[in-house]
The first five atom37 places (N, CA, C, CB, O) and aatype in JSON, in Angstrom:
{
  "aatype": [20, 20, 20, 20, 20, 20, 20, 20, 20, 20, 20, 20, 20, 20, 20, 20, 20, 20, 20, 20, 20, 20, 20, 20, 20, 20, 20, 20, 20, 20, 20, 20, 20, 20, 20, 20, 20, 20, 20, 20, 20, 20, 20, 20, 20, 20, 20, 20, 20, 20, 20, 20, 20, 20, 20, 20, 20, 20, 20, 20, 20, 20, 20, 20, 20, 20, 20, 20, 20, 20, 20, 20, 20, 20, 20, 20, 20, 20, 20, 20, 20, 20, 20, 20, 20, 20, 20, 20, 20, 20, 20, 20, 20, 20, 20, 20, 20, 20, 20, 20, 20, 20, 20, 20, 20, 20, 20, 20, 20, 20],
  "atom_mask": [
    [1, 1, 1, 1, 1],
    [1, 1, 1, 1, 1],
    [1, 1, 1, 1, 1],
    [1, 1, 1, 1, 1],
    [1, 1, 1, 1, 1],
    [1, 1, 1, 1, 1],
    [1, 1, 1, 1, 1],
    [1, 1, 1, 1, 1],
    [1, 1, 1, 1, 1],
    [1, 1, 1, 1, 1],
    [1, 1, 1, 1, 1],
    [1, 1, 1, 1, 1],
    [1, 1, 1, 1, 1],
    [1, 1, 1, 1, 1],
    [1, 1, 1, 1, 1],
    [1, 1, 1, 1, 1],
    [1, 1, 1, 1, 1],
    [1, 1, 1, 1, 1],
    [1, 1, 1, 1, 1],
    [1, 1, 1, 1, 1],
    [1, 1, 1, 1, 1],
    [1, 1, 1, 1, 1],
    [1, 1, 1, 1, 1],
    [1, 1, 1, 1, 1],
    [1, 1, 1, 1, 1],
    [1, 1, 1, 1, 1],
    [1, 1, 1, 1, 1],
    [1, 1, 1, 1, 1],
    [1, 1, 1, 1, 1],
    [1, 1, 1, 1, 1],
    [1, 1, 1, 1, 1],
    [1, 1, 1, 1, 1],
    [1, 1, 1, 1, 1],
    [1, 1, 1, 1, 1],
    [1, 1, 1, 1, 1],
    [1, 1, 1, 1, 1],
    [1, 1, 1, 1, 1],
    [1, 1, 1, 1, 1],
    [1, 1, 1, 1, 1],
    [1, 1, 1, 1, 1],
    [1, 1, 1, 1, 1],
    [1, 1, 1, 1, 1],
    [1, 1, 1, 1, 1],
    [1, 1, 1, 1, 1],
    [1, 1, 1, 1, 1],
    [1, 1, 1, 1, 1],
    [1, 1, 1, 1, 1],
    [1, 1, 1, 1, 1],
    [1, 1, 1, 1, 1],
    [1, 1, 1, 1, 1],
    [1, 1, 1, 1, 1],
    [1, 1, 1, 1, 1],
    [1, 1, 1, 1, 1],
    [1, 1, 1, 1, 1],
    [1, 1, 1, 1, 1],
    [1, 1, 1, 1, 1],
    [1, 1, 1, 1, 1],
    [1, 1, 1, 1, 1],
    [1, 1, 1, 1, 1],
    [1, 1, 1, 1, 1],
    [1, 1, 1, 1, 1],
    [1, 1, 1, 1, 1],
    [1, 1, 1, 1, 1],
    [1, 1, 1, 1, 1],
    [1, 1, 1, 1, 1],
    [1, 1, 1, 1, 1],
    [1, 1, 1, 1, 1],
    [1, 1, 1, 1, 1],
    [1, 1, 1, 1, 1],
    [1, 1, 1, 1, 1],
    [1, 1, 1, 1, 1],
    [1, 1, 1, 1, 1],
    [1, 1, 1, 1, 1],
    [1, 1, 1, 1, 1],
    [1, 1, 1, 1, 1],
    [1, 1, 1, 1, 1],
    [1, 1, 1, 1, 1],
    [1, 1, 1, 1, 1],
    [1, 1, 1, 1, 1],
    [1, 1, 1, 1, 1],
    [1, 1, 1, 1, 1],
    [1, 1, 1, 1, 1],
    [1, 1, 1, 1, 1],
    [1, 1, 1, 1, 1],
    [1, 1, 1, 1, 1],
    [1, 1, 1, 1, 1],
    [1, 1, 1, 1, 1],
    [1, 1, 1, 1, 1],
    [1, 1, 1, 1, 1],
    [1, 1, 1, 1, 1],
    [1, 1, 1, 1, 1],
    [1, 1, 1, 1, 1],
    [1, 1, 1, 1, 1],
    [1, 1, 1, 1, 1],
    [1, 1, 1, 1, 1],
    [1, 1, 1, 1, 1],
    [1, 1, 1, 1, 1],
    [1, 1, 1, 1, 1],
    [1, 1, 1, 1, 1],
    [1, 1, 1, 1, 1],
    [1, 1, 1, 1, 1],
    [1, 1, 1, 1, 1],
    [1, 1, 1, 1, 1],
    [1, 1, 1, 1, 1],
    [1, 1, 1, 1, 1],
    [1, 1, 1, 1, 1],
    [1, 1, 1, 1, 1],
    [1, 1, 1, 1, 1],
    [1, 1, 1, 1, 1],
    [1, 1, 1, 1, 1]
  ],
  "atom_positions": [
    [[15.07, -3.88, -23.31], [14.1, -4.69, -23.14], [14.2, -5.86, -23.06], [13.42, -4.58, -23.79], [13.51, -6.42, -22.21]],
    [[14.97, -6.57, -23.79], [15.25, -8.08, -23.8], [15.99, -8.49, -22.43], [16.21, -8.49, -25.13], [15.62, -9.35, -21.64]],
    [[17.15, -7.64, -22.35], [17.86, -7.56, -21.33], [17.38, -7.82, -19.94], [18.31, -6.5, -21.43], [17.9, -8.63, -19.16]],
    [[16.21, -6.97, -19.65], [15.41, -7.16, -18.37], [14.52, -8.37, -18.58], [14.53, -5.87, -17.99], [14.25, -9.05, -17.6]],
    [[14.07, -8.66, -19.69], [13.15, -9.98, -19.59], [13.86, -11.16, -19.28], [12.41, -10.3, -20.88], [13.42, -12.15, -18.68]],
    [[15.04, -10.98, -19.75], [16.41, -12.14, -19.41], [16.66, -12.38, -17.94], [18.01, -11.55, -19.99], [16.72, -13.5, -17.43]],
    [[16.8, -11.21, -17.31], [17.12, -11.11, -16.27], [15.95, -11.57, -14.81], [17.57, -9.81, -16.46], [16.09, -12.28, -13.81]],
    [[14.9, -10.81, -15.33], [13.64, -11.64, -14.92], [13.29, -13.26, -14.92], [12.73, -11.15, -15.72], [12.63, -13.9, -14.09]],
    [[13.76, -13.57, -15.77], [13.62, -14.95, -16.21], [14.61, -15.88, -15.1], [14.14, -15.07, -17.94], [14.27, -16.84, -14.4]],
    [[15.99, -15.18, -15.23], [17.05, -15.99, -14.71], [16.63, -15.79, -13.19], [18.66, -15.5, -15.16], [16.99, -16.72, -12.45]],
    [[15.95, -14.78, -12.6], [15.45, -14.53, -11.42], [14.59, -15.47, -11.05], [14.93, -13.39, -11.36], [14.96, -16.14, -10.09]],
    [[13.28, -15.79, -11.64], [12.44, -16.87, -11.6], [13.16, -18.19, -11.45], [11.63, -16.86, -12.76], [12.85, -18.94, -10.52]],
    [[14.21, -18.55, -12.41], [14.65, -20.07, -12.21], [15.82, -20.08, -10.92], [15.41, -20.72, -13.82], [16.05, -21.18, -10.41]],
    [[16.4, -19.11, -10.5], [17.06, -19.08, -9.38], [16.38, -19.2, -8.16], [17.71, -18.1, -9.37], [16.76, -19.94, -7.26]],
    [[15.22, -18.35, -8.09], [14.09, -18.41, -7.06], [13.41, -19.66, -7.04], [13.06, -17.39, -7.29], [12.73, -19.96, -6.06]],
    [[13.52, -20.39, -7.98], [12.6, -21.88, -8.25], [13.5, -22.77, -7.44], [12.44, -22.54, -10.1], [12.94, -23.68, -6.83]],
    [[14.91, -22.64, -7.33], [15.89, -23.54, -6.86], [16.39, -24.46, -8.06], [15.3, -24.37, -5.69], [16.82, -25.6, -7.86]],
    [[16.27, -23.72, -9.68], [16.49, -24.61, -10.79], [17.96, -23.92, -11.24], [15.15, -24.61, -12.03], [18.17, -23.44, -12.35]],
    [[18.95, -23.99, -10.12], [20.31, -23.27, -10.45], [20.8, -23.9, -11.65], [21.43, -23.37, -9.29], [21.02, -23.07, -12.53]],
    [[21.12, -25.36, -12.06], [21.88, -25.97, -13.06], [20.9, -26.34, -13.97], [22.74, -27.1, -12.62], [19.78, -26.74, -13.64]],
    [[21.38, -26.19, -15.38], [20.4, -26.72, -16.45], [20.74, -27.97, -16.69], [20.36, -26.0, -17.75], [21.88, -28.34, -16.42]],
    [[19.73, -28.91, -17.3], [19.68, -30.18, -17.44], [21.23, -30.66, -18.13], [18.33, -30.5, -18.33], [21.81, -31.71, -17.82]],
    [[21.67, -29.79, -18.97], [22.94, -30.36, -19.6], [24.28, -30.51, -18.38], [23.4, -29.22, -20.95], [25.24, -31.28, -18.47]],
    [[24.0, -29.58, -17.33], [25.1, -30.1, -16.24], [24.86, -31.26, -15.91], [25.22, -29.42, -14.99], [25.91, -31.82, -15.59]],
    [[24.06, -31.85, -15.82], [23.8, -33.35, -15.18], [24.11, -34.31, -16.48], [21.99, -33.61, -14.53], [23.74, -35.46, -16.27]],
    [[24.5, -34.19, -17.3], [24.67, -34.94, -18.56], [23.39, -34.98, -19.47], [25.1, -36.38, -18.23], [23.51, -35.62, -20.51]],
    [[22.15, -34.36, -19.21], [21.18, -34.71, -20.03], [21.29, -34.06, -21.43], [19.97, -34.4, -19.39], [22.16, -33.22, -21.65]],
    [[20.62, -34.36, -22.16], [20.54, -33.62, -23.63], [19.2, -33.32, -24.11], [21.17, -34.49, -24.76], [18.3, -34.16, -24.13]],
    [[19.06, -32.07, -24.52], [17.94, -31.55, -24.76], [17.86, -31.31, -26.34], [17.79, -30.36, -23.91], [18.74, -30.57, -26.78]],
    [[16.99, -31.79, -27.19], [16.95, -31.86, -28.64], [16.07, -31.14, -28.77], [16.78, -33.03, -29.33], [15.98, -30.88, -29.97]],
    [[15.18, -30.53, -28.12], [14.26, -29.27, -28.33], [14.67, -28.14, -28.55], [13.53, -29.01, -27.43], [15.7, -27.76, -27.98]],
    [[13.95, -27.25, -29.48], [14.36, -26.15, -29.93], [14.55, -25.21, -28.88], [13.57, -25.74, -30.86], [14.09, -25.44, -27.76]],
    [[15.36, -23.86, -29.2], [15.25, -23.24, -27.75], [14.25, -22.08, -28.21], [16.87, -22.64, -26.98], [14.1, -21.62, -29.34]],
    [[13.54, -21.68, -26.88], [12.37, -20.68, -27.1], [12.88, -19.23, -26.85], [11.09, -21.01, -26.08], [13.66, -19.04, -25.91]],
    [[12.54, -18.35, -27.53], [12.9, -17.16, -27.25], [11.99, -16.49, -26.24], [13.01, -16.48, -28.41], [11.17, -17.22, -25.68]],
    [[12.02, -15.17, -25.95], [11.43, -14.54, -24.93], [9.84, -14.27, -25.6], [12.36, -13.16, -24.49], [8.76, -14.31, -25.0]],
    [[10.08, -14.03, -26.9], [8.66, -13.7, -27.4], [7.91, -15.14, -27.49], [8.69, -12.88, -28.97], [6.68, -15.0, -27.54]],
    [[8.3, -16.29, -27.51], [7.9, -17.66, -27.49], [7.38, -18.15, -26.15], [9.01, -18.49, -27.9], [6.39, -18.87, -26.11]],
    [[7.98, -17.82, -25.13], [8.05, -18.2, -23.9], [6.67, -18.53, -23.14], [8.77, -17.21, -23.3], [5.77, -17.76, -23.46]],
    [[6.35, -19.37, -22.33], [4.84, -19.34, -21.68], [4.83, -18.39, -21.06], [4.33, -20.38, -20.81], [5.92, -18.11, -20.56]],
    [[3.64, -17.42, -20.75], [3.12, -16.67, -20.14], [3.72, -16.42, -18.78], [1.99, -17.0, -20.18], [3.93, -15.3, -18.31]],
    [[3.97, -17.62, -18.17], [4.19, -17.63, -16.97], [5.87, -17.11, -16.57], [3.77, -19.06, -16.58], [6.29, -16.64, -15.51]],
    [[6.53, -17.38, -17.72], [7.92, -17.03, -17.78], [8.07, -15.54, -17.95], [8.61, -17.77, -18.9], [8.99, -14.99, -17.33]],
    [[7.1, -14.65, -18.9], [7.54, -13.52, -19.23], [7.29, -12.72, -18.14], [7.06, -13.07, -20.39], [6.45, -12.99, -17.28]],
    [[8.16, -11.52, -18.17], [8.15, -10.47, -17.56], [7.04, -9.38, -17.7], [9.22, -10.06, -17.81], [7.1, -8.69, -18.73]],
    [[5.85, -9.09, -16.65], [5.39, -8.41, -16.81], [5.7, -6.93, -16.75], [4.81, -8.8, -16.41], [6.54, -6.73, -15.88]],
    [[5.28, -5.71, -17.43], [5.9, -4.61, -17.57], [5.49, -3.78, -16.17], [5.5, -3.96, -18.96], [4.31, -3.68, -15.82]],
    [[6.47, -3.27, -15.49], [6.04, -2.73, -13.91], [5.87, -1.27, -14.22], [7.34, -2.98, -12.53], [6.75, -0.58, -14.72]],
    [[4.57, -0.82, -13.86], [4.29, 0.6, -13.93], [4.55, 1.17, -12.64], [2.89, 0.9, -14.35], [3.89, 0.82, -11.67]],
    [[5.71, 2.25, -12.52], [6.03, 3.07, -11.6], [5.36, 4.31, -11.58], [7.22, 3.23, -11.64], [5.45, 5.06, -12.55]],
    [[4.59, 4.66, -10.44], [4.27, 6.04, -10.28], [4.93, 6.63, -9.17], [2.89, 6.23, -10.16], [5.44, 6.0, -8.24]],
    [[4.89, 8.06, -9.3], [5.45, 8.85, -8.52], [4.59, 9.93, -7.74], [6.37, 9.37, -9.25], [3.98, 10.78, -8.39]],
    [[4.53, 9.9, -6.11], [3.7, 10.94, -5.7], [4.24, 12.64, -5.91], [3.47, 10.58, -4.2], [5.36, 13.11, -5.71]],
    [[3.16, 13.22, -6.3], [3.28, 14.71, -6.8], [3.07, 15.79, -5.59], [2.11, 15.01, -7.99], [3.18, 17.01, -5.73]],
    [[2.78, 15.17, -4.49], [2.32, 16.45, -3.47], [2.94, 15.83, -2.16], [0.36, 16.79, -3.31], [3.33, 14.66, -2.1]],
    [[2.99, 16.63, -1.22], [3.3, 16.4, 0.26], [2.07, 15.94, 1.26], [3.88, 17.76, 0.81], [1.0, 16.54, 1.2]],
    [[2.23, 15.03, 2.04], [1.15, 14.82, 3.09], [-0.08, 13.98, 2.19], [0.58, 16.49, 3.8], [-1.25, 14.07, 2.58]],
    [[0.17, 13.35, 1.26], [-0.84, 12.41, 0.53], [-1.04, 11.08, 1.4], [-0.27, 12.01, -1.03], [-0.17, 10.37, 1.91]],
    [[-2.54, 10.94, 1.39], [-2.72, 9.84, 2.33], [-2.88, 8.69, 1.72], [-3.74, 9.99, 3.17], [-3.73, 8.59, 0.84]],
    [[-2.17, 7.72, 2.05], [-2.53, 6.03, 1.46], [-3.43, 5.32, 2.26], [-1.23, 4.97, 1.42], [-3.29, 5.22, 3.48]],
    [[-4.27, 4.86, 1.67], [-5.49, 4.07, 2.27], [-5.69, 2.52, 2.22], [-6.65, 4.58, 1.63], [-4.91, 1.89, 1.5]],
    [[-6.4, 2.03, 2.72], [-6.41, 0.55, 2.99], [-7.51, -0.01, 2.1], [-6.67, 0.2, 4.56], [-7.91, -1.15, 2.37]],
    [[-8.03, 0.64, 1.09], [-9.17, 0.74, 0.1], [-9.33, 1.48, -0.84], [-10.11, 0.91, 0.53], [-8.71, 2.52, -0.61]],
    [[-10.07, 1.54, -2.2], [-10.13, 2.38, -3.1], [-11.31, 3.49, -2.88], [-10.22, 1.64, -4.26], [-12.34, 3.42, -3.55]],
    [[-11.09, 4.57, -1.88], [-12.18, 5.13, -1.58], [-11.76, 6.0, -0.2], [-13.31, 4.03, -1.47], [-10.97, 5.55, 0.63]],
    [[-12.42, 7.35, -0.06], [-12.25, 8.06, 1.17], [-13.14, 7.39, 2.46], [-12.67, 9.59, 0.87], [-13.11, 7.91, 3.57]],
    [[-13.94, 6.18, 2.17], [-14.65, 5.56, 3.18], [-13.73, 4.56, 3.95], [-15.86, 4.89, 2.6], [-14.12, 4.01, 4.98]],
    [[-12.45, 4.32, 3.39], [-11.35, 3.08, 3.88], [-10.56, 3.99, 4.91], [-10.14, 2.32, 2.43], [-10.54, 5.22, 4.87]],
    [[-10.03, 3.34, 5.68], [-9.25, 3.93, 6.48], [-7.65, 4.51, 5.99], [-9.24, 2.99, 7.49], [-6.92, 3.94, 5.18]],
    [[-7.38, 5.66, 6.64], [-6.07, 6.24, 6.17], [-4.9, 5.26, 6.83], [-5.9, 7.93, 6.68], [-4.78, 5.27, 8.06]],
    [[-4.18, 4.56, 6.16], [-2.87, 3.82, 6.85], [-1.8, 4.62, 7.1], [-2.28, 2.71, 6.04], [-1.13, 4.35, 8.09]],
    [[-1.38, 5.81, 6.24], [-0.59, 6.76, 6.61], [-0.29, 7.8, 5.54], [0.51, 6.17, 7.09], [-1.13, 7.97, 4.65]],
    [[0.64, 8.39, 5.56], [0.96, 9.75, 4.42], [2.23, 9.43, 3.8], [1.15, 11.43, 5.17], [3.21, 8.94, 4.36]],
    [[2.08, 9.82, 2.38], [3.74, 9.73, 1.71], [3.82, 11.47, 1.26], [3.95, 8.33, -0.12], [2.84, 12.2, 1.37]],
    [[4.83, 11.82, 0.87], [5.44, 13.05, 0.18], [6.1, 12.84, -1.14], [6.45, 13.66, 1.03], [6.69, 11.89, -1.64]],
    [[5.8, 14.06, -1.54], [6.5, 14.15, -3.17], [7.8, 13.18, -3.26], [7.12, 15.94, -3.59], [8.56, 12.95, -2.32]],
    [[7.89, 12.72, -4.4], [9.15, 11.73, -4.75], [8.8, 10.13, -4.45], [10.55, 12.19, -3.75], [9.45, 9.24, -4.98]],
    [[7.97, 9.94, -3.74], [7.73, 8.74, -3.09], [7.43, 7.81, -4.41], [6.48, 8.86, -1.92], [6.66, 8.34, -5.21]],
    [[7.86, 6.69, -4.71], [7.53, 5.81, -5.66], [6.73, 4.51, -5.47], [8.59, 5.54, -6.15], [6.98, 3.74, -4.54]],
    [[5.91, 4.33, -6.24], [4.85, 3.07, -5.88], [4.78, 2.28, -7.17], [3.16, 3.6, -5.41], [4.54, 2.65, -8.33]],
    [[5.1, 0.93, -6.58], [4.94, -0.12, -8.13], [3.15, -0.15, -8.21], [5.79, -2.3, -7.88], [2.4, -0.41, -7.27]],
    [[2.89, 0.09, -9.14], [1.46, -0.32, -9.38], [0.94, -1.68, -9.71], [1.04, 0.39, -10.36], [1.39, -2.37, -10.62]],
    [[-0.05, -2.02, -8.91], [-0.44, -3.45, -9.02], [-1.91, -3.35, -9.62], [-0.39, -4.28, -7.5], [-2.22, -4.41, -10.17]],
    [[-2.75, -2.53, -9.67], [-3.96, -2.39, -10.18], [-4.84, -0.92, -10.08], [-4.61, -3.45, -9.56], [-4.36, 0.11, -9.63]],
    [[-6.03, -1.05, -10.53], [-6.78, 0.14, -10.06], [-7.98, 0.02, -10.3], [-6.42, 1.32, -10.56], [-8.34, -0.61, -11.29]],
    [[-9.01, 0.69, -9.32], [-10.23, 0.69, -9.43], [-10.84, 1.96, -9.47], [-10.66, -0.01, -8.56], [-10.74, 2.53, -8.38]],
    [[-11.49, 2.66, -10.4], [-11.88, 4.09, -10.64], [-10.84, 4.39, -10.83], [-12.54, 4.93, -9.74], [-9.99, 3.93, -11.61]],
    [[-10.82, 5.55, -9.82], [-9.8, 6.77, -10.02], [-8.92, 6.26, -8.78], [-10.53, 8.58, -9.88], [-8.38, 7.32, -8.46]],
    [[-8.41, 5.23, -7.85], [-7.8, 5.11, -7.34], [-6.87, 3.79, -8.0], [-8.4, 5.24, -6.29], [-7.28, 2.93, -8.78]],
    [[-5.55, 3.94, -7.44], [-4.53, 3.02, -7.63], [-4.13, 2.18, -6.46], [-3.45, 3.69, -8.09], [-4.19, 2.57, -5.3]],
    [[-3.69, 0.9, -6.88], [-3.52, -0.12, -5.68], [-1.87, -0.22, -6.0], [-4.58, -1.83, -5.79], [-1.59, -0.23, -7.2]],
    [[-0.79, -0.3, -5.07], [0.24, -0.41, -5.33], [1.31, -0.97, -4.03], [0.42, 0.79, -5.92], [0.86, -1.18, -2.9]],
    [[2.77, -1.17, -4.39], [3.47, -1.2, -3.05], [4.26, 0.15, -3.04], [4.49, -2.56, -2.87], [4.79, 0.57, -4.07]],
    [[4.3, 0.71, -2.05], [5.43, 1.73, -1.84], [6.7, 1.15, -1.79], [5.27, 2.5, -0.62], [6.89, 0.03, -1.31]],
    [[7.62, 1.86, -2.27], [9.14, 1.47, -2.24], [9.67, 1.66, -0.71], [10.07, 2.49, -3.36], [9.61, 2.71, -0.07]],
    [[10.1, 0.63, -0.32], [10.53, 0.71, 1.04], [9.48, 1.02, 2.02], [11.54, 1.67, 1.15], [9.79, 1.85, 2.88]],
    [[7.97, 0.4, 2.08], [7.16, 0.67, 3.01], [5.83, -0.25, 2.44], [7.01, 2.33, 3.2], [6.01, -1.11, 1.58]],
    [[4.45, 0.02, 3.03], [3.68, -0.94, 3.05], [3.53, -1.26, 1.65], [2.54, -0.68, 3.77], [4.1, -0.59, 0.8]],
    [[2.72, -2.33, 1.34], [2.49, -3.17, 0.16], [0.87, -2.83, 0.33], [3.08, -4.97, 0.23], [0.34, -2.32, 1.32]],
    [[0.18, -3.29, -1.01], [-1.38, -3.17, -1.23], [-2.09, -2.17, -0.73], [-2.06, -4.19, -0.77], [-3.15, -2.4, -0.16]],
    [[-1.46, -0.59, -0.9], [-1.99, 0.43, -0.49], [-2.56, 1.13, -1.79], [-1.05, 1.18, 0.34], [-2.26, 0.89, -2.96]],
    [[-3.49, 2.08, -1.25], [-4.48, 3.16, -2.65], [-4.2, 4.57, -2.41], [-6.5, 3.09, -2.59], [-4.27, 5.16, -1.33]],
    [[-3.95, 4.95, -3.35], [-3.61, 6.35, -3.35], [-4.42, 6.89, -4.81], [-1.78, 6.55, -3.32], [-4.04, 6.52, -5.92]],
    [[-5.67, 7.91, -4.61], [-6.08, 8.46, -5.69], [-5.02, 8.97, -6.82], [-6.84, 9.43, -5.23], [-3.92, 9.41, -6.49]],
    [[-5.44, 8.88, -8.18], [-4.56, 8.95, -9.1], [-4.2, 10.69, -9.31], [-5.18, 8.14, -10.38], [-3.22, 11.08, -9.94]],
    [[-5.09, 11.5, -8.73], [-4.58, 12.83, -8.83], [-3.49, 13.5, -8.46], [-5.19, 13.4, -8.43], [-3.03, 14.57, -8.86]],
    [[-2.97, 12.39, -7.31], [-1.77, 12.43, -6.67], [-0.64, 11.73, -7.16], [-1.95, 12.07, -5.54], [0.41, 11.69, -6.52]],
    [[-0.77, 11.27, -8.09], [0.49, 10.28, -8.93], [0.55, 10.89, -10.24], [0.12, 8.46, -9.19], [-0.35, 11.39, -10.92]],
    [[2.07, 10.72, -10.49], [2.49, 11.0, -11.97], [2.85, 9.29, -12.26], [4.06, 12.32, -12.17], [3.53, 8.51, -11.59]],
    [[2.17, 9.09, -13.38], [2.92, 7.27, -13.69], [2.77, 7.68, -15.28], [1.67, 5.29, -13.02], [3.1, 6.88, -16.16]]
  ]
}
């Protein structure tokens, strides 16, 4: 778990363009080092919930309900990174596919 958090923090640092530490430029930092447990919330990696579709021909929609348009279908084994839930509908990003789609929780194993 700590290894994943450190990798996520490193990805954030590299993504922000902060590749070299201040000590690489001769600066000294006398502040105590922070552990992952005391790091600011913005630097902590949020746990990622991954769900798997449990049936074939499952519709994914543009919103949390059958009154929203069907954007496509997925089959058993498709993974989705969960980002939120409203009632019995989960919103997330399909692996290798559209993002921000909604699937009813009856068709997911989380």
